[in-house]
PDB file of C-alpha atoms in Angstrom:
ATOM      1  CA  UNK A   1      28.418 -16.593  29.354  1.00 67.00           C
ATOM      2  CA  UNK A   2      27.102 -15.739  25.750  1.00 68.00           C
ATOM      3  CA  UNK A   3      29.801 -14.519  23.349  1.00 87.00           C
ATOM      4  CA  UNK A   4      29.499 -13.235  19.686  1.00 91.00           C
ATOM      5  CA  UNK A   5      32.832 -13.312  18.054  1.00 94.00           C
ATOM      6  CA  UNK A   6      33.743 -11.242  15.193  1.00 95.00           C
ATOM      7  CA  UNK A   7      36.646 -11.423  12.632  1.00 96.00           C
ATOM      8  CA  UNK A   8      38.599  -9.089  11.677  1.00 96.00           C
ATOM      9  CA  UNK A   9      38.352  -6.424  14.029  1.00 93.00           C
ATOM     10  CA  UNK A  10      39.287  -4.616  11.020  1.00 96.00           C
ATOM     11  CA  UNK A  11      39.583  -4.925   6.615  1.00 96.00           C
ATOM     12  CA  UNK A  12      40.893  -2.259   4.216  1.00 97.00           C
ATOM     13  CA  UNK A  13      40.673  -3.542   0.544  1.00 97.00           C
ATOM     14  CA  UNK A  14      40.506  -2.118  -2.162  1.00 97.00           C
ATOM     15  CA  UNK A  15      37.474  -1.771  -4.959  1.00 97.00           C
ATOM     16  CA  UNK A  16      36.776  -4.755  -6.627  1.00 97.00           C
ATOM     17  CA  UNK A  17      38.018  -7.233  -4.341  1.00 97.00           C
ATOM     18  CA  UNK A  18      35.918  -9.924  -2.240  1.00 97.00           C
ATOM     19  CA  UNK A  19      35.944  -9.949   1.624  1.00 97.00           C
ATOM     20  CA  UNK A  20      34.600 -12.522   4.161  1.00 97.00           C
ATOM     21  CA  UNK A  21      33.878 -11.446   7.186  1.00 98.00           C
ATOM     22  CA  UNK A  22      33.335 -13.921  10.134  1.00 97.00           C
ATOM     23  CA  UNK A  23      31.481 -14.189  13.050  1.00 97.00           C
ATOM     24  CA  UNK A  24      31.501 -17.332  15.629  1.00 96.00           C
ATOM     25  CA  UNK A  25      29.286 -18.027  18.407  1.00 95.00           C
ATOM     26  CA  UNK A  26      28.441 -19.697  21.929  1.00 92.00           C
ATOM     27  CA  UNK A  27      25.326 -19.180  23.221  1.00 86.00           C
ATOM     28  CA  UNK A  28      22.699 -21.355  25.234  1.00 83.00           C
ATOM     29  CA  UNK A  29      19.531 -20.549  23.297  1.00 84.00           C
ATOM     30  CA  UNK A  30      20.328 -19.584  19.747  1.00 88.00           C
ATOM     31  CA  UNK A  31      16.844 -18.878  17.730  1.00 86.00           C
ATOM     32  CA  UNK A  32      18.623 -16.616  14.876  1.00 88.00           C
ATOM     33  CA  UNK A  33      21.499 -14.717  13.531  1.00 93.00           C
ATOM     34  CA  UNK A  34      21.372 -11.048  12.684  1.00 91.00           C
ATOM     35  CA  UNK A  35      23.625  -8.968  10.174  1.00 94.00           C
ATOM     36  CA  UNK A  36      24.090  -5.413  10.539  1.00 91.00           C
ATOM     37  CA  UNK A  37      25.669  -2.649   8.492  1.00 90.00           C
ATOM     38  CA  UNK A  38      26.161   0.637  10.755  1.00 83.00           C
ATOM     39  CA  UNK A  39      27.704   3.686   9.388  1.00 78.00           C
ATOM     40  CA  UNK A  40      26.939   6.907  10.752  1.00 67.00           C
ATOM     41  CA  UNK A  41      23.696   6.476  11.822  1.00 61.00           C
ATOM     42  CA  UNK A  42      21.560   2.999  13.367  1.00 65.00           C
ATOM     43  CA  UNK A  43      22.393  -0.062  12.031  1.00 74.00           C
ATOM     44  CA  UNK A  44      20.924  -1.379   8.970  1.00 79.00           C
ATOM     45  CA  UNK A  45      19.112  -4.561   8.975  1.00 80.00           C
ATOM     46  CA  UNK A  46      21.348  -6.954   5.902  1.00 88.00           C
ATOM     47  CA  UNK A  47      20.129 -10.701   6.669  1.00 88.00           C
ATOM     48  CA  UNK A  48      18.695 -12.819   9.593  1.00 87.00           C
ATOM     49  CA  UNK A  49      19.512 -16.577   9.288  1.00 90.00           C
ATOM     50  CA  UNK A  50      18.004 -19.350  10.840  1.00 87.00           C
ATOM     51  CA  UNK A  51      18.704 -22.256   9.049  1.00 85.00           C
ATOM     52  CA  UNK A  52      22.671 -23.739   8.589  1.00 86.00           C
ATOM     53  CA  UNK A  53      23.304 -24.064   4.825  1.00 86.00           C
ATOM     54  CA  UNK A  54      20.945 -22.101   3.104  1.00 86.00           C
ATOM     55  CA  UNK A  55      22.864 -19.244   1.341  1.00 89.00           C
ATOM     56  CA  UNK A  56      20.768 -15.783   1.638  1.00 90.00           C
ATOM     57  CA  UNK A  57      21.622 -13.024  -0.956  1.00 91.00           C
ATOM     58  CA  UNK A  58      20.931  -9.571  -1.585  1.00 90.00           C
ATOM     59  CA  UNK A  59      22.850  -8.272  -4.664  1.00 94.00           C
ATOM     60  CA  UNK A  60      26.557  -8.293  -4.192  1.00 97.00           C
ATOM     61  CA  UNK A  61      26.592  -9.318  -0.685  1.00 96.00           C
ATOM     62  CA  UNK A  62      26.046 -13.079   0.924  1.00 96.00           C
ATOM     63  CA  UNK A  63      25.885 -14.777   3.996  1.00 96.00           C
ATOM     64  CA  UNK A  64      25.217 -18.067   5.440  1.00 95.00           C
ATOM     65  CA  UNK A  65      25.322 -19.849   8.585  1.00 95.00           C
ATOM     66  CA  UNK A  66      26.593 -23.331   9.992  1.00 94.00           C
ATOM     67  CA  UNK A  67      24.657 -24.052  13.662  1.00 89.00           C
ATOM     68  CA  UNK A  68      26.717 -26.795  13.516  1.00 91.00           C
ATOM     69  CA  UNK A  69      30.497 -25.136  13.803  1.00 91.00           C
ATOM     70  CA  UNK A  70      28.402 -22.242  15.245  1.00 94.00           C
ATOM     71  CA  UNK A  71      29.679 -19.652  12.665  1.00 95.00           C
ATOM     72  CA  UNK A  72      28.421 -17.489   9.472  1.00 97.00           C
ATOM     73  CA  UNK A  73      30.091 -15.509   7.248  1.00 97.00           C
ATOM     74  CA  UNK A  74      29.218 -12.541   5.084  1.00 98.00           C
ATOM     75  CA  UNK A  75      30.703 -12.321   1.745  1.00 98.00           C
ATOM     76  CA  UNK A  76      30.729  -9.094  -0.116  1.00 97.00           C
ATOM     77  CA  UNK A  77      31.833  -9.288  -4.037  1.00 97.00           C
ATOM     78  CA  UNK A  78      32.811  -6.932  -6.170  1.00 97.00           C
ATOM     79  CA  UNK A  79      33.484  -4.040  -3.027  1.00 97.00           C
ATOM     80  CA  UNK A  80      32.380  -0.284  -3.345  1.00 97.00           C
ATOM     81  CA  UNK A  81      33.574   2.736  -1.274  1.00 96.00           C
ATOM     82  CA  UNK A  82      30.248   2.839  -0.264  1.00 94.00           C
ATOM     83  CA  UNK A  83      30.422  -0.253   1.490  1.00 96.00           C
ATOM     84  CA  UNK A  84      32.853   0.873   3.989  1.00 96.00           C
ATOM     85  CA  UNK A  85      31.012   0.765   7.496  1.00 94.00           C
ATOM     86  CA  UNK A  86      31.123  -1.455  10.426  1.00 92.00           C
ATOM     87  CA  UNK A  87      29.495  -4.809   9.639  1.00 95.00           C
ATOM     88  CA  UNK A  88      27.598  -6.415  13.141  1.00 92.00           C
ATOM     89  CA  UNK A  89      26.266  -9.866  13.919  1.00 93.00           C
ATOM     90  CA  UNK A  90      24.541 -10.673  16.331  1.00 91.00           C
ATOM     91  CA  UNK A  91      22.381 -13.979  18.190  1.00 91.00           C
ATOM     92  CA  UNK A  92      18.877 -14.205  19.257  1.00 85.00           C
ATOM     93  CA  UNK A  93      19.860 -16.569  22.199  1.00 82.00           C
ATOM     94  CA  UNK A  94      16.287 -16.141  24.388  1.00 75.00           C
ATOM     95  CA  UNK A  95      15.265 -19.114  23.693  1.00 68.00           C
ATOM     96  CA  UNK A  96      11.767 -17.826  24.831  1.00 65.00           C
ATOM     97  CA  UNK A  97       8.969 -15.567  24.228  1.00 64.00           C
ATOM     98  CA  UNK A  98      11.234 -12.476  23.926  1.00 72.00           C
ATOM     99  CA  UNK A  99      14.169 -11.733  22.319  1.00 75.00           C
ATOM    100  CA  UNK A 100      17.467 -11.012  23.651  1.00 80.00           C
ATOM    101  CA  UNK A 101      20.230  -9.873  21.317  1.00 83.00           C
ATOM    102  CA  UNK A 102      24.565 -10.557  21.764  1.00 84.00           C
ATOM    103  CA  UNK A 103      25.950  -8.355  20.135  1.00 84.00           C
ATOM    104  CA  UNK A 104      29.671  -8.684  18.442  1.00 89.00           C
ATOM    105  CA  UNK A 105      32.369  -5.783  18.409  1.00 87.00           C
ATOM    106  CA  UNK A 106      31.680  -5.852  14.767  1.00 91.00           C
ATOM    107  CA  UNK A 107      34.453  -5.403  11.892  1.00 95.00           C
ATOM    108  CA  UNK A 108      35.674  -2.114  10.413  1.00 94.00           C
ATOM    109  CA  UNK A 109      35.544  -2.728   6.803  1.00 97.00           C
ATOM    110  CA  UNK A 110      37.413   0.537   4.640  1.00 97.00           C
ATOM    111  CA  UNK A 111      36.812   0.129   1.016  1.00 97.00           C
ATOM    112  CA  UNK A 112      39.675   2.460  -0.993  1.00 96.00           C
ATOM    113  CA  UNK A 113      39.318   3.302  -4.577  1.00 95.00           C
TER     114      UNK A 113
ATOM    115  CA  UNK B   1       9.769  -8.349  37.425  1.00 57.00           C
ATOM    116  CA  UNK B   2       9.252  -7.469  34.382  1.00 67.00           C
ATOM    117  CA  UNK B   3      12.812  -6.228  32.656  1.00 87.00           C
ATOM    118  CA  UNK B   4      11.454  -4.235  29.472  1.00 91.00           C
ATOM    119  CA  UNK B   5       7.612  -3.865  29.213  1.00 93.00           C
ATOM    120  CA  UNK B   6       5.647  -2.300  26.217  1.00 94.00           C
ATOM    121  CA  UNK B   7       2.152  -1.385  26.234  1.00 95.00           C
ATOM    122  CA  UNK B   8      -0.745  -2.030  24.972  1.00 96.00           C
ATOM    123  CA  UNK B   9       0.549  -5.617  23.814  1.00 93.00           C
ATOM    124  CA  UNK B  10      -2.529  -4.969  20.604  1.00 95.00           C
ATOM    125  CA  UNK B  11      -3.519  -2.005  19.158  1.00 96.00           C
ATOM    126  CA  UNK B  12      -5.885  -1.964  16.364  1.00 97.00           C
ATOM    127  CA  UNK B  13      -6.979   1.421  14.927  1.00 96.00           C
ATOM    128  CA  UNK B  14      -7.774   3.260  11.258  1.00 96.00           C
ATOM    129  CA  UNK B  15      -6.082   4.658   8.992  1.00 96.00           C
ATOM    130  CA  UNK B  16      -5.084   8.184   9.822  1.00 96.00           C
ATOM    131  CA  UNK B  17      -5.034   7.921  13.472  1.00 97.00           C
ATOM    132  CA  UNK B  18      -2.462   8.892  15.851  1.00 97.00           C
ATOM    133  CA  UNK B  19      -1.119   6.329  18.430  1.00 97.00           C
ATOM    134  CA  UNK B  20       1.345   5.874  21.169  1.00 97.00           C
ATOM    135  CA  UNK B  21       2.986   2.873  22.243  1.00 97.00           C
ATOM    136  CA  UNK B  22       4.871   3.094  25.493  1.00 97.00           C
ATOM    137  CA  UNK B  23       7.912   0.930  26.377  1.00 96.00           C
ATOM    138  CA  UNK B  24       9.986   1.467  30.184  1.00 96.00           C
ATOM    139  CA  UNK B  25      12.684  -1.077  31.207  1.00 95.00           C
ATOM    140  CA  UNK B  26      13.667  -1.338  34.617  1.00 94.00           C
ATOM    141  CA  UNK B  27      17.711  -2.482  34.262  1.00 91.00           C
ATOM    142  CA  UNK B  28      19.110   0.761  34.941  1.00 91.00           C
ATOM    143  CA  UNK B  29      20.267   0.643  31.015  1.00 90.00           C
ATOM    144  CA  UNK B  30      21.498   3.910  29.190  1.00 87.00           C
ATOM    145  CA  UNK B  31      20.379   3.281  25.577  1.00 87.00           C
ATOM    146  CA  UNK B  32      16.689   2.096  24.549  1.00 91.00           C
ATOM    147  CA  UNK B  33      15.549   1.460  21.114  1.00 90.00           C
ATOM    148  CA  UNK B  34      12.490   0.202  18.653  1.00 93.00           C
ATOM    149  CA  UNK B  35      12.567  -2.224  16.337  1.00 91.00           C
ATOM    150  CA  UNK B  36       9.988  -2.970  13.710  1.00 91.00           C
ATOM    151  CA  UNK B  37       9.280  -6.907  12.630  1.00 86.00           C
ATOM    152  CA  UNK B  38       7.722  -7.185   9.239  1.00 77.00           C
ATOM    153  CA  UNK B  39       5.325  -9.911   7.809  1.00 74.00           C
ATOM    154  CA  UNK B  40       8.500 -12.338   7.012  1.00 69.00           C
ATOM    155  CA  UNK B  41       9.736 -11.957  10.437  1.00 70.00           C
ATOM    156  CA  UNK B  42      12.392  -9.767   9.695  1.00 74.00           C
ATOM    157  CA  UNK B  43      13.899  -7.389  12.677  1.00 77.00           C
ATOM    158  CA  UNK B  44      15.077  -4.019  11.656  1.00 82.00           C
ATOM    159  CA  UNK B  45      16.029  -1.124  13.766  1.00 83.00           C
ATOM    160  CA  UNK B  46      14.187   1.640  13.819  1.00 88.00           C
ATOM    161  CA  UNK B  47      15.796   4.165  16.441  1.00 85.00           C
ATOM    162  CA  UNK B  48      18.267   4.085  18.725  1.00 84.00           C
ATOM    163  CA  UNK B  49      18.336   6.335  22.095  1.00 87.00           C
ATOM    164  CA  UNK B  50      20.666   7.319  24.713  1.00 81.00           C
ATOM    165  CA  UNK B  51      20.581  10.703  27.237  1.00 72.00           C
ATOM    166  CA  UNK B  52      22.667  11.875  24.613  1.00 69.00           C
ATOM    167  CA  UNK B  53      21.634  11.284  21.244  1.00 77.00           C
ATOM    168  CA  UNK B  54      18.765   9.998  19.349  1.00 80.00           C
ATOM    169  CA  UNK B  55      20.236   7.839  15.845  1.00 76.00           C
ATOM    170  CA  UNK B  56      17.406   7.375  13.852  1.00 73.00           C
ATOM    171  CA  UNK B  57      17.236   4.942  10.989  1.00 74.00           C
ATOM    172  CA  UNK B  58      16.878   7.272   7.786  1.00 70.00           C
ATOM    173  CA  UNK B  59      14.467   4.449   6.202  1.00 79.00           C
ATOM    174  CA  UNK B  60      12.140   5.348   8.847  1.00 86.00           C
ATOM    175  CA  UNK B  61       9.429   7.737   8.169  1.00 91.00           C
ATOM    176  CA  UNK B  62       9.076  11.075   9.809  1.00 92.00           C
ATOM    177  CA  UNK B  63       5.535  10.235  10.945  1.00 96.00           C
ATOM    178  CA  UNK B  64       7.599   7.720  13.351  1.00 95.00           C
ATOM    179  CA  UNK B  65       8.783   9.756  16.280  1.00 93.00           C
ATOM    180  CA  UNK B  66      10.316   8.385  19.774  1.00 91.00           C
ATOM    181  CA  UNK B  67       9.623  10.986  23.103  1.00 90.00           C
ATOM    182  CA  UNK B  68      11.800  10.279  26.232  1.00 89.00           C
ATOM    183  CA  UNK B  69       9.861  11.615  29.312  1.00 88.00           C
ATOM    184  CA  UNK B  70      13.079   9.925  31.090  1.00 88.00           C
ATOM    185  CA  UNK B  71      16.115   6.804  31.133  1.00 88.00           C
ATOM    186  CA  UNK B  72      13.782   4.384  31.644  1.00 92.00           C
ATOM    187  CA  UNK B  73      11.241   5.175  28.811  1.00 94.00           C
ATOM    188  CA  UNK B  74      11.073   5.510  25.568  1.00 94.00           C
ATOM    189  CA  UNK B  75       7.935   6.040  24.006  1.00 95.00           C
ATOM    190  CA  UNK B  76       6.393   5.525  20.013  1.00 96.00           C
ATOM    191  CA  UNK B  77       4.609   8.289  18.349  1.00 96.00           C
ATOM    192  CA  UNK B  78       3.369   7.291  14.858  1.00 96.00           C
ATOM    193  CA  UNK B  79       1.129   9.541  13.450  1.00 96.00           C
ATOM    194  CA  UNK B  80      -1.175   9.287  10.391  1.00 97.00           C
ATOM    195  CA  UNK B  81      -1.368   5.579  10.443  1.00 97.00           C
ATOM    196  CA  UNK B  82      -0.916   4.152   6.927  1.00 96.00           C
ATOM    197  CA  UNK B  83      -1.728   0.298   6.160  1.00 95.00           C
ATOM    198  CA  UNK B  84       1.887  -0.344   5.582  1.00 93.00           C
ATOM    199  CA  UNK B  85       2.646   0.218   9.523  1.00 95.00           C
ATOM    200  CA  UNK B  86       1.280  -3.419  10.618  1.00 94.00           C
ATOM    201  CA  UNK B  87       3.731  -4.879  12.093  1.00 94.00           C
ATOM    202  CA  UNK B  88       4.790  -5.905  15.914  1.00 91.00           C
ATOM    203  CA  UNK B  89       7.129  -3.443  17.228  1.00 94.00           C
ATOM    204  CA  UNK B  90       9.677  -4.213  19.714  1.00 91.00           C
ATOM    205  CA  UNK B  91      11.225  -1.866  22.657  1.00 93.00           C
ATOM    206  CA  UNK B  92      14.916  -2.910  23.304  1.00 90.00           C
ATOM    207  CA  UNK B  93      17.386  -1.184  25.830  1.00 89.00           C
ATOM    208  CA  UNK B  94      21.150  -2.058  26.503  1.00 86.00           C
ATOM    209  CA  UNK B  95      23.937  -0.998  28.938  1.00 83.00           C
ATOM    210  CA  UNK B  96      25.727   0.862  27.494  1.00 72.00           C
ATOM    211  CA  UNK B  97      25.257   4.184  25.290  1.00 60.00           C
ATOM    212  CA  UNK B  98      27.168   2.224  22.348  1.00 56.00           C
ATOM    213  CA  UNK B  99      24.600  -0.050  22.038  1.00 53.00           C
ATOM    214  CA  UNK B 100      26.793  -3.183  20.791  1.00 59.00           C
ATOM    215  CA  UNK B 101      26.410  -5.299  23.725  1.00 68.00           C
ATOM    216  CA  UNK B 102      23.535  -7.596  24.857  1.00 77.00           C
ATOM    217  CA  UNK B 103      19.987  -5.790  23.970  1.00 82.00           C
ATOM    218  CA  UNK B 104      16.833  -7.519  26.280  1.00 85.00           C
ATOM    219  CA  UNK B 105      13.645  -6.770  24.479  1.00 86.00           C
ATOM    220  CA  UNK B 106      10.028  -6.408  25.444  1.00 88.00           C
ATOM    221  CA  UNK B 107       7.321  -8.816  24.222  1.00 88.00           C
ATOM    222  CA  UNK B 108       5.883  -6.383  21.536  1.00 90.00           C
ATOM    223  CA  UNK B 109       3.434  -4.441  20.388  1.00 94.00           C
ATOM    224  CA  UNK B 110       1.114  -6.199  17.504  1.00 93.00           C
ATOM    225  CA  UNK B 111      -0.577  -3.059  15.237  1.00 95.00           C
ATOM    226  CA  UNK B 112      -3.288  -3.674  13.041  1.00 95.00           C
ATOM    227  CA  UNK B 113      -4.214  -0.776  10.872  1.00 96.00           C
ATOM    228  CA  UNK B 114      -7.621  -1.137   9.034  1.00 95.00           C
TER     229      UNK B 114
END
């Protein structure tokens, strides 16, 4: 069976400091890896990855992925309240003409000034 | 049989128009949702829709509207096509209503706007 694998369940830092969140995989297919930020509302799109090594960026957050180990992380720097949300990954493991997204249970990430 | 099907798989049309884009899945699921995939292949959520409550992407413009006629579909309204709205658009649905499991997808809708 498919599995996304997300760590921690949960993170409370405070501003300033760096976190790394983690997410593993095993899946049959894999075609790409998805981040996610979700607060309130739907889940906003942060990076897709495709390729292991190549860092992607987008200001002060990071993430890059390893199809060898199966894994990627996200790294945020320099944290902000407003970063606190749930962070998701997921895998595009269809393999075919359609995609099919697993999902992980995400991590809680509380940001405290 | 087909698990989550979108019509018309092409739709080409001007600027200005209104379109539809239909999407039904036939797993029973409780939460359905459309995704748009820009020119650098990049898959972002767009809405997300159970019986209960429709979460909508706030980056998404108002001209963007989903209709529900019932569980099993969950229709695209886009009005006043602007060039910007090329793009394929994918129909998703899940089991469950909080969405963070396994998501099958349709094959997608390619828009052209002239």
């Amino acid at each position: 069976e498919d599995k996304v694998v997300q760590s921690p369940l949960s993170l409370v830092v405070h501003e300033g400091d760096t976190v790394t969140l983690n997410c593993s995989y095993e899946v049959t297919n894999f075609r790409s890896l998805l981040w996610y930020k979700q607060e309130k509302k739907a889940p906003t799109f942060l990076f897709m990855l495709t390729s292991s090594g190549i860092e992607k960026k987008s200001g002060r957050l990071s993430s890059i992925l390893d199809k060898k180990e199966l894994f990627s992380i996200l790294n945020i720097t320099a944290t902000q309240t407003g970063d606190s949300a749930v962070y998701l990954c997921a895998v595009d493991d269809s393999g075919g003409s359609n995609y099919k997204l697993t999902f992980g249970k995400g991590t809680l990430l509380t940001v405290n000034p | 049989d087909t698990a989550v099907s979108q019509t018309p798989k092409y739709l080409v049309t001007q600027m200005g128009n209104d379109k539809s884009i239909k999407c039904e899945q036939n797993l029973g699921h409780d939460t359905m949702y459309w995704y748009k995939q820009d020119s650098k292949k990049f898959l972002k959520i767009m809405f997300s829709y159970n019986n209960k409550e429709l979460i909508i992407n706030e980056t998404v413009p108002n001209r963007f509207s989903p209709k529900s006629p019932d569980k099993a579909h969950l229709n695209l309204h886009i009005n006043s096509l602007e060039l910007g709205d090329s793009a394929v658009y994918f129909c998703a649905s899940s089991p469950e209503a909080g969405g963070t499991d396994t998501q099958y997808f349709g094959p997608g809708t390619r828009l052209t706007v002239l």
